[in-house]
Amino acid sequence: MGEVRQKHRVVIVGGGFGGIEATKQLAKFSNEFEITLVSDKTHFEYTAALYRVVTGRSPLEVCIPLSTIFKDRAVNIVQDTIEIIYPKTKQLLGQNGSKYRYDSLILALGSQNAYFNIPGLEEHAFTLKSITDALRLKRHLHELFIEAAVDLKKGQRRPIHLVLVGGGATGVELAGELSVYTRKMAGYHRLNPSTIIIDLFETSDRLLKTLNKNVSNLAFQRLHRLGVNIFLNTPILKNRIEAAYLADMKLKTKTLIWTAGVMTNQLYQKIKGLTFNSSGRVLVDLSLKAKDVQDVYVIGDAVASAYSGMAQSAVYDGAFVAECLRRKLHGRLLRAYRPDQSIYAIPIGPGWAAVIIGKWLLTGRLGWILRRLADFKYFLSILPVFSALIVFLDGYRLSESCPICSKLQE
């Protein structure tokens, strides 16, 4: 009888876009790989739709169980938080005390909020990195409107002032959606829409600074038409409860939403042997293996590459590393990492988006349709057709916790 070859053990840490794709691709060859996916969540979060959860849509579009994605696939799914990685002995130590051994390790940990040591910011600001953040902000908004309606009955007119800091994609998308959503909420609570103030602050001289100036100008004009006040070249200095301090001004607000900074997951800094660029991203070789660290691959937000930080790049990275591992296992020549330029789709308010495909720019309803088609295409890539359709349609379903808003939207 022929010798039975032991499977190559691959541990993937992180259940985001990159981790899901790497796991999915490797699972096609479960006769060759023993695959373990370690995530601190039991579900995948479709972060591209978090802003929609804040503004009244169903969270089911955002939360997809990992067990559903990998149903009938030979993947060992573990909920755990990795705390220590030992590259020399090829071991991981989890928060619950579990140890994991690997032949190859894929790190897809994503990013986390960066607060730049601004006093009070982490304690008092709202963020939008997870479904928990989105639901917390949504609940807070409804509380603001309920309080304002109660005060109005007492003869007190209280403005609702929302301050967003960060003019990147997340800040622009959320500001556009909030401008429409909060005015609907004002109608439900019988408040004057003119009492709602939405300010967006950006430290640089334009919005969406990673994209070309034409897109930045279009975003500025679109938000301005939606009633968002935009302040450029304005950094935040500190934040306290009910007050935000910015350059040359103090704003009274209970709601400061921070979308201005991210950094690579702190676990990377704890791994001996990794080297980083000036932005704190991990230096890798042409196969996305961490430089000078054996059999450790880094994908997604933490990679020092041209398009790092985009969901599409993370998906590309996951598929690329999966292919590299299979080529390596069969002694085949590895191909060099050459990511394609991402397609950018920035929705700004319901029914409008700017989509950049290479040199092409599409805006308005057509852009919005393309963005929604991109959402559906991604769901199809990880789920059966019927399940993908259900998840996609959940993005249109209203899901309000406020009894007044939910009753009037029926």
JSON list of N, CA, C and O in Angstrom, two decimals, residues 45-86:
[
{"chain": "A", "resi": 45, "resn": "GLU", "atom": "N", "xyz": [-18.62, 39.74, 9.30]},
{"chain": "A", "resi": 45, "resn": "GLU", "atom": "CA", "xyz": [-19.28, 41.04, 9.25]},
{"chain": "A", "resi": 45, "resn": "GLU", "atom": "C", "xyz": [-18.98, 41.73, 7.93]},
{"chain": "A", "resi": 45, "resn": "GLU", "atom": "O", "xyz": [-17.83, 42.02, 7.61]},
{"chain": "A", "resi": 46, "resn": "TYR", "atom": "N", "xyz": [-20.04, 41.97, 7.18]},
{"chain": "A", "resi": 46, "resn": "TYR", "atom": "CA", "xyz": [-19.91, 42.66, 5.90]},
{"chain": "A", "resi": 46, "resn": "TYR", "atom": "C", "xyz": [-19.84, 44.16, 6.20]},
{"chain": "A", "resi": 46, "resn": "TYR", "atom": "O", "xyz": [-20.84, 44.88, 6.17]},
{"chain": "A", "resi": 47, "resn": "THR", "atom": "N", "xyz": [-18.65, 44.62, 6.50]},
{"chain": "A", "resi": 47, "resn": "THR", "atom": "CA", "xyz": [-18.45, 45.98, 7.02]},
{"chain": "A", "resi": 47, "resn": "THR", "atom": "C", "xyz": [-18.84, 47.06, 6.00]},
{"chain": "A", "resi": 47, "resn": "THR", "atom": "O", "xyz": [-19.10, 48.19, 6.39]},
{"chain": "A", "resi": 48, "resn": "ALA", "atom": "N", "xyz": [-18.88, 46.70, 4.73]},
{"chain": "A", "resi": 48, "resn": "ALA", "atom": "CA", "xyz": [-19.26, 47.69, 3.71]},
{"chain": "A", "resi": 48, "resn": "ALA", "atom": "C", "xyz": [-20.69, 48.19, 3.89]},
{"chain": "A", "resi": 48, "resn": "ALA", "atom": "O", "xyz": [-21.06, 49.24, 3.35]},
{"chain": "A", "resi": 49, "resn": "ALA", "atom": "N", "xyz": [-21.51, 47.47, 4.66]},
{"chain": "A", "resi": 49, "resn": "ALA", "atom": "CA", "xyz": [-22.91, 47.86, 4.85]},
{"chain": "A", "resi": 49, "resn": "ALA", "atom": "C", "xyz": [-23.21, 48.33, 6.27]},
{"chain": "A", "resi": 49, "resn": "ALA", "atom": "O", "xyz": [-24.38, 48.52, 6.62]},
{"chain": "A", "resi": 50, "resn": "LEU", "atom": "N", "xyz": [-22.19, 48.55, 7.08]},
{"chain": "A", "resi": 50, "resn": "LEU", "atom": "CA", "xyz": [-22.44, 48.97, 8.47]},
{"chain": "A", "resi": 50, "resn": "LEU", "atom": "C", "xyz": [-23.21, 50.28, 8.55]},
{"chain": "A", "resi": 50, "resn": "LEU", "atom": "O", "xyz": [-24.06, 50.46, 9.43]},
{"chain": "A", "resi": 51, "resn": "TYR", "atom": "N", "xyz": [-22.91, 51.21, 7.66]},
{"chain": "A", "resi": 51, "resn": "TYR", "atom": "CA", "xyz": [-23.60, 52.51, 7.70]},
{"chain": "A", "resi": 51, "resn": "TYR", "atom": "C", "xyz": [-25.10, 52.34, 7.49]},
{"chain": "A", "resi": 51, "resn": "TYR", "atom": "O", "xyz": [-25.91, 53.14, 7.98]},
{"chain": "A", "resi": 52, "resn": "ARG", "atom": "N", "xyz": [-25.49, 51.28, 6.76]},
{"chain": "A", "resi": 52, "resn": "ARG", "atom": "CA", "xyz": [-26.92, 51.04, 6.52]},
{"chain": "A", "resi": 52, "resn": "ARG", "atom": "C", "xyz": [-27.61, 50.53, 7.79]},
{"chain": "A", "resi": 52, "resn": "ARG", "atom": "O", "xyz": [-28.79, 50.79, 8.00]},
{"chain": "A", "resi": 53, "resn": "VAL", "atom": "N", "xyz": [-26.88, 49.80, 8.62]},
{"chain": "A", "resi": 53, "resn": "VAL", "atom": "CA", "xyz": [-27.44, 49.33, 9.89]},
{"chain": "A", "resi": 53, "resn": "VAL", "atom": "C", "xyz": [-27.73, 50.51, 10.81]},
{"chain": "A", "resi": 53, "resn": "VAL", "atom": "O", "xyz": [-28.76, 50.56, 11.48]},
{"chain": "A", "resi": 54, "resn": "VAL", "atom": "N", "xyz": [-26.82, 51.48, 10.83]},
{"chain": "A", "resi": 54, "resn": "VAL", "atom": "CA", "xyz": [-27.01, 52.67, 11.66]},
{"chain": "A", "resi": 54, "resn": "VAL", "atom": "C", "xyz": [-28.29, 53.39, 11.27]},
{"chain": "A", "resi": 54, "resn": "VAL", "atom": "O", "xyz": [-29.01, 53.92, 12.13]},
{"chain": "A", "resi": 55, "resn": "THR", "atom": "N", "xyz": [-28.59, 53.39, 9.98]},
{"chain": "A", "resi": 55, "resn": "THR", "atom": "CA", "xyz": [-29.72, 54.16, 9.49]},
{"chain": "A", "resi": 55, "resn": "THR", "atom": "C", "xyz": [-30.94, 53.31, 9.20]},
{"chain": "A", "resi": 55, "resn": "THR", "atom": "O", "xyz": [-31.69, 53.55, 8.24]},
{"chain": "A", "resi": 56, "resn": "GLY", "atom": "N", "xyz": [-31.16, 52.29, 10.05]},
{"chain": "A", "resi": 56, "resn": "GLY", "atom": "CA", "xyz": [-32.45, 51.62, 10.09]},
{"chain": "A", "resi": 56, "resn": "GLY", "atom": "C", "xyz": [-32.62, 50.34, 9.33]},
{"chain": "A", "resi": 56, "resn": "GLY", "atom": "O", "xyz": [-33.70, 49.76, 9.34]},
{"chain": "A", "resi": 57, "resn": "ARG", "atom": "N", "xyz": [-31.57, 49.85, 8.64]},
{"chain": "A", "resi": 57, "resn": "ARG", "atom": "CA", "xyz": [-31.71, 48.61, 7.88]},
{"chain": "A", "resi": 57, "resn": "ARG", "atom": "C", "xyz": [-31.35, 47.40, 8.74]},
{"chain": "A", "resi": 57, "resn": "ARG", "atom": "O", "xyz": [-30.70, 47.51, 9.77]},
{"chain": "A", "resi": 58, "resn": "SER", "atom": "N", "xyz": [-31.75, 46.24, 8.27]},
{"chain": "A", "resi": 58, "resn": "SER", "atom": "CA", "xyz": [-31.57, 45.00, 9.02]},
{"chain": "A", "resi": 58, "resn": "SER", "atom": "C", "xyz": [-30.09, 44.66, 9.20]},
{"chain": "A", "resi": 58, "resn": "SER", "atom": "O", "xyz": [-29.32, 44.72, 8.23]},
{"chain": "A", "resi": 59, "resn": "PRO", "atom": "N", "xyz": [-29.68, 44.27, 10.40]},
{"chain": "A", "resi": 59, "resn": "PRO", "atom": "CA", "xyz": [-28.30, 43.85, 10.63]},
{"chain": "A", "resi": 59, "resn": "PRO", "atom": "C", "xyz": [-27.98, 42.49, 10.02]},
{"chain": "A", "resi": 59, "resn": "PRO", "atom": "O", "xyz": [-26.82, 42.09, 9.98]},
{"chain": "A", "resi": 60, "resn": "LEU", "atom": "N", "xyz": [-29.00, 41.77, 9.51]},
{"chain": "A", "resi": 60, "resn": "LEU", "atom": "CA", "xyz": [-28.76, 40.45, 8.94]},
{"chain": "A", "resi": 60, "resn": "LEU", "atom": "C", "xyz": [-27.95, 40.52, 7.65]},
{"chain": "A", "resi": 60, "resn": "LEU", "atom": "O", "xyz": [-27.34, 39.54, 7.24]},
{"chain": "A", "resi": 61, "resn": "GLU", "atom": "N", "xyz": [-27.95, 41.69, 6.99]},
{"chain": "A", "resi": 61, "resn": "GLU", "atom": "CA", "xyz": [-27.11, 41.86, 5.80]},
{"chain": "A", "resi": 61, "resn": "GLU", "atom": "C", "xyz": [-25.63, 41.90, 6.18]},
{"chain": "A", "resi": 61, "resn": "GLU", "atom": "O", "xyz": [-24.77, 41.57, 5.38]},
{"chain": "A", "resi": 62, "resn": "VAL", "atom": "N", "xyz": [-25.36, 42.32, 7.40]},
{"chain": "A", "resi": 62, "resn": "VAL", "atom": "CA", "xyz": [-23.98, 42.50, 7.85]},
{"chain": "A", "resi": 62, "resn": "VAL", "atom": "C", "xyz": [-23.44, 41.25, 8.53]},
{"chain": "A", "resi": 62, "resn": "VAL", "atom": "O", "xyz": [-22.26, 40.92, 8.40]},
{"chain": "A", "resi": 63, "resn": "CYS", "atom": "N", "xyz": [-24.28, 40.52, 9.26]},
{"chain": "A", "resi": 63, "resn": "CYS", "atom": "CA", "xyz": [-23.83, 39.37, 10.05]},
{"chain": "A", "resi": 63, "resn": "CYS", "atom": "C", "xyz": [-24.20, 38.06, 9.36]},
{"chain": "A", "resi": 63, "resn": "CYS", "atom": "O", "xyz": [-25.38, 37.70, 9.30]},
{"chain": "A", "resi": 64, "resn": "ILE", "atom": "N", "xyz": [-23.19, 37.35, 8.86]},
{"chain": "A", "resi": 64, "resn": "ILE", "atom": "CA", "xyz": [-23.42, 36.07, 8.20]},
{"chain": "A", "resi": 64, "resn": "ILE", "atom": "C", "xyz": [-22.65, 35.00, 8.98]},
{"chain": "A", "resi": 64, "resn": "ILE", "atom": "O", "xyz": [-21.42, 35.07, 9.08]},
{"chain": "A", "resi": 65, "resn": "PRO", "atom": "N", "xyz": [-23.33, 34.01, 9.56]},
{"chain": "A", "resi": 65, "resn": "PRO", "atom": "CA", "xyz": [-22.64, 33.00, 10.36]},
{"chain": "A", "resi": 65, "resn": "PRO", "atom": "C", "xyz": [-21.55, 32.27, 9.56]},
{"chain": "A", "resi": 65, "resn": "PRO", "atom": "O", "xyz": [-21.77, 31.90, 8.40]},
{"chain": "A", "resi": 66, "resn": "LEU", "atom": "N", "xyz": [-20.41, 32.08, 10.18]},
{"chain": "A", "resi": 66, "resn": "LEU", "atom": "CA", "xyz": [-19.32, 31.34, 9.53]},
{"chain": "A", "resi": 66, "resn": "LEU", "atom": "C", "xyz": [-19.76, 29.91, 9.22]},
{"chain": "A", "resi": 66, "resn": "LEU", "atom": "O", "xyz": [-19.36, 29.33, 8.21]},
{"chain": "A", "resi": 67, "resn": "SER", "atom": "N", "xyz": [-20.59, 29.35, 10.09]},
{"chain": "A", "resi": 67, "resn": "SER", "atom": "CA", "xyz": [-21.06, 27.99, 9.88]},
{"chain": "A", "resi": 67, "resn": "SER", "atom": "C", "xyz": [-21.91, 27.88, 8.61]},
{"chain": "A", "resi": 67, "resn": "SER", "atom": "O", "xyz": [-21.94, 26.83, 7.96]},
{"chain": "A", "resi": 68, "resn": "THR", "atom": "N", "xyz": [-22.59, 28.97, 8.24]},
{"chain": "A", "resi": 68, "resn": "THR", "atom": "CA", "xyz": [-23.38, 28.99, 7.01]},
{"chain": "A", "resi": 68, "resn": "THR", "atom": "C", "xyz": [-22.47, 29.09, 5.79]},
{"chain": "A", "resi": 68, "resn": "THR", "atom": "O", "xyz": [-22.66, 28.39, 4.78]},
{"chain": "A", "resi": 69, "resn": "ILE", "atom": "N", "xyz": [-21.45, 29.93, 5.88]},
{"chain": "A", "resi": 69, "resn": "ILE", "atom": "CA", "xyz": [-20.52, 30.11, 4.76]},
{"chain": "A", "resi": 69, "resn": "ILE", "atom": "C", "xyz": [-19.78, 28.82, 4.46]},
{"chain": "A", "resi": 69, "resn": "ILE", "atom": "O", "xyz": [-19.60, 28.44, 3.29]},
{"chain": "A", "resi": 70, "resn": "PHE", "atom": "N", "xyz": [-19.37, 28.09, 5.50]},
{"chain": "A", "resi": 70, "resn": "PHE", "atom": "CA", "xyz": [-18.56, 26.90, 5.30]},
{"chain": "A", "resi": 70, "resn": "PHE", "atom": "C", "xyz": [-19.32, 25.60, 5.56]},
{"chain": "A", "resi": 70, "resn": "PHE", "atom": "O", "xyz": [-18.73, 24.59, 5.92]},
{"chain": "A", "resi": 71, "resn": "LYS", "atom": "N", "xyz": [-20.63, 25.66, 5.38]},
{"chain": "A", "resi": 71, "resn": "LYS", "atom": "CA", "xyz": [-21.44, 24.47, 5.53]},
{"chain": "A", "resi": 71, "resn": "LYS", "atom": "C", "xyz": [-21.00, 23.40, 4.52]},
{"chain": "A", "resi": 71, "resn": "LYS", "atom": "O", "xyz": [-20.77, 23.69, 3.35]},
{"chain": "A", "resi": 72, "resn": "ASP", "atom": "N", "xyz": [-20.86, 22.18, 4.99]},
{"chain": "A", "resi": 72, "resn": "ASP", "atom": "CA", "xyz": [-20.46, 21.03, 4.16]},
{"chain": "A", "resi": 72, "resn": "ASP", "atom": "C", "xyz": [-19.05, 21.17, 3.61]},
{"chain": "A", "resi": 72, "resn": "ASP", "atom": "O", "xyz": [-18.70, 20.53, 2.61]},
{"chain": "A", "resi": 73, "resn": "ARG", "atom": "N", "xyz": [-18.23, 22.02, 4.24]},
{"chain": "A", "resi": 73, "resn": "ARG", "atom": "CA", "xyz": [-16.82, 22.13, 3.83]},
{"chain": "A", "resi": 73, "resn": "ARG", "atom": "C", "xyz": [-15.95, 21.69, 5.00]},
{"chain": "A", "resi": 73, "resn": "ARG", "atom": "O", "xyz": [-16.29, 21.90, 6.16]},
{"chain": "A", "resi": 74, "resn": "ALA", "atom": "N", "xyz": [-14.82, 21.11, 4.68]},
{"chain": "A", "resi": 74, "resn": "ALA", "atom": "CA", "xyz": [-13.93, 20.56, 5.71]},
{"chain": "A", "resi": 74, "resn": "ALA", "atom": "C", "xyz": [-13.10, 21.68, 6.32]},
{"chain": "A", "resi": 74, "resn": "ALA", "atom": "O", "xyz": [-11.89, 21.82, 6.06]},
{"chain": "A", "resi": 75, "resn": "VAL", "atom": "N", "xyz": [-13.75, 22.49, 7.13]},
{"chain": "A", "resi": 75, "resn": "VAL", "atom": "CA", "xyz": [-13.09, 23.62, 7.81]},
{"chain": "A", "resi": 75, "resn": "VAL", "atom": "C", "xyz": [-13.40, 23.54, 9.30]},
{"chain": "A", "resi": 75, "resn": "VAL", "atom": "O", "xyz": [-14.57, 23.43, 9.68]},
{"chain": "A", "resi": 76, "resn": "ASN", "atom": "N", "xyz": [-12.38, 23.59, 10.11]},
{"chain": "A", "resi": 76, "resn": "ASN", "atom": "CA", "xyz": [-12.55, 23.61, 11.56]},
{"chain": "A", "resi": 76, "resn": "ASN", "atom": "C", "xyz": [-12.67, 25.07, 12.00]},
{"chain": "A", "resi": 76, "resn": "ASN", "atom": "O", "xyz": [-11.69, 25.82, 11.96]},
{"chain": "A", "resi": 77, "resn": "ILE", "atom": "N", "xyz": [-13.87, 25.48, 12.39]},
{"chain": "A", "resi": 77, "resn": "ILE", "atom": "CA", "xyz": [-14.11, 26.88, 12.78]},
{"chain": "A", "resi": 77, "resn": "ILE", "atom": "C", "xyz": [-14.02, 26.98, 14.30]},
{"chain": "A", "resi": 77, "resn": "ILE", "atom": "O", "xyz": [-14.71, 26.26, 15.02]},
{"chain": "A", "resi": 78, "resn": "VAL", "atom": "N", "xyz": [-13.17, 27.88, 14.78]},
{"chain": "A", "resi": 78, "resn": "VAL", "atom": "CA", "xyz": [-12.95, 28.04, 16.21]},
{"chain": "A", "resi": 78, "resn": "VAL", "atom": "C", "xyz": [-13.17, 29.50, 16.59]},
{"chain": "A", "resi": 78, "resn": "VAL", "atom": "O", "xyz": [-12.60, 30.40, 15.96]},
{"chain": "A", "resi": 79, "resn": "GLN", "atom": "N", "xyz": [-14.00, 29.74, 17.61]},
{"chain": "A", "resi": 79, "resn": "GLN", "atom": "CA", "xyz": [-14.14, 31.10, 18.13]},
{"chain": "A", "resi": 79, "resn": "GLN", "atom": "C", "xyz": [-13.13, 31.28, 19.26]},
{"chain": "A", "resi": 79, "resn": "GLN", "atom": "O", "xyz": [-13.22, 30.65, 20.31]},
{"chain": "A", "resi": 80, "resn": "ASP", "atom": "N", "xyz": [-12.18, 32.14, 19.03]},
{"chain": "A", "resi": 80, "resn": "ASP", "atom": "CA", "xyz": [-11.12, 32.39, 20.01]},
{"chain": "A", "resi": 80, "resn": "ASP", "atom": "C", "xyz": [-10.40, 33.67, 19.60]},
{"chain": "A", "resi": 80, "resn": "ASP", "atom": "O", "xyz": [-10.49, 34.12, 18.45]},
{"chain": "A", "resi": 81, "resn": "THR", "atom": "N", "xyz": [-9.70, 34.26, 20.54]},
{"chain": "A", "resi": 81, "resn": "THR", "atom": "CA", "xyz": [-8.86, 35.43, 20.26]},
{"chain": "A", "resi": 81, "resn": "THR", "atom": "C", "xyz": [-7.41, 35.03, 20.48]},
{"chain": "A", "resi": 81, "resn": "THR", "atom": "O", "xyz": [-7.03, 34.61, 21.58]},
{"chain": "A", "resi": 82, "resn": "ILE", "atom": "N", "xyz": [-6.63, 35.11, 19.43]},
{"chain": "A", "resi": 82, "resn": "ILE", "atom": "CA", "xyz": [-5.22, 34.74, 19.53]},
{"chain": "A", "resi": 82, "resn": "ILE", "atom": "C", "xyz": [-4.47, 35.85, 20.27]},
{"chain": "A", "resi": 82, "resn": "ILE", "atom": "O", "xyz": [-4.56, 37.02, 19.92]},
{"chain": "A", "resi": 83, "resn": "GLU", "atom": "N", "xyz": [-3.71, 35.44, 21.28]},
{"chain": "A", "resi": 83, "resn": "GLU", "atom": "CA", "xyz": [-2.98, 36.42, 22.09]},
{"chain": "A", "resi": 83, "resn": "GLU", "atom": "C", "xyz": [-1.47, 36.37, 21.85]},
{"chain": "A", "resi": 83, "resn": "GLU", "atom": "O", "xyz": [-0.80, 37.40, 21.93]},
{"chain": "A", "resi": 84, "resn": "ILE", "atom": "N", "xyz": [-0.94, 35.19, 21.58]},
{"chain": "A", "resi": 84, "resn": "ILE", "atom": "CA", "xyz": [0.51, 35.06, 21.40]},
{"chain": "A", "resi": 84, "resn": "ILE", "atom": "C", "xyz": [0.78, 34.15, 20.20]},
{"chain": "A", "resi": 84, "resn": "ILE", "atom": "O", "xyz": [0.10, 33.13, 20.02]},
{"chain": "A", "resi": 85, "resn": "ILE", "atom": "N", "xyz": [1.78, 34.52, 19.39]},
{"chain": "A", "resi": 85, "resn": "ILE", "atom": "CA", "xyz": [2.20, 33.71, 18.26]},
{"chain": "A", "resi": 85, "resn": "ILE", "atom": "C", "xyz": [3.69, 33.42, 18.40]},
{"chain": "A", "resi": 85, "resn": "ILE", "atom": "O", "xyz": [4.49, 34.34, 18.62]},
{"chain": "A", "resi": 86, "resn": "TYR", "atom": "N", "xyz": [4.05, 32.15, 18.29]},
{"chain": "A", "resi": 86, "resn": "TYR", "atom": "CA", "xyz": [5.44, 31.72, 18.39]},
{"chain": "A", "resi": 86, "resn": "TYR", "atom": "C", "xyz": [5.89, 31.19, 17.03]},
{"chain": "A", "resi": 86, "resn": "TYR", "atom": "O", "xyz": [5.74, 29.99, 16.74]}
]
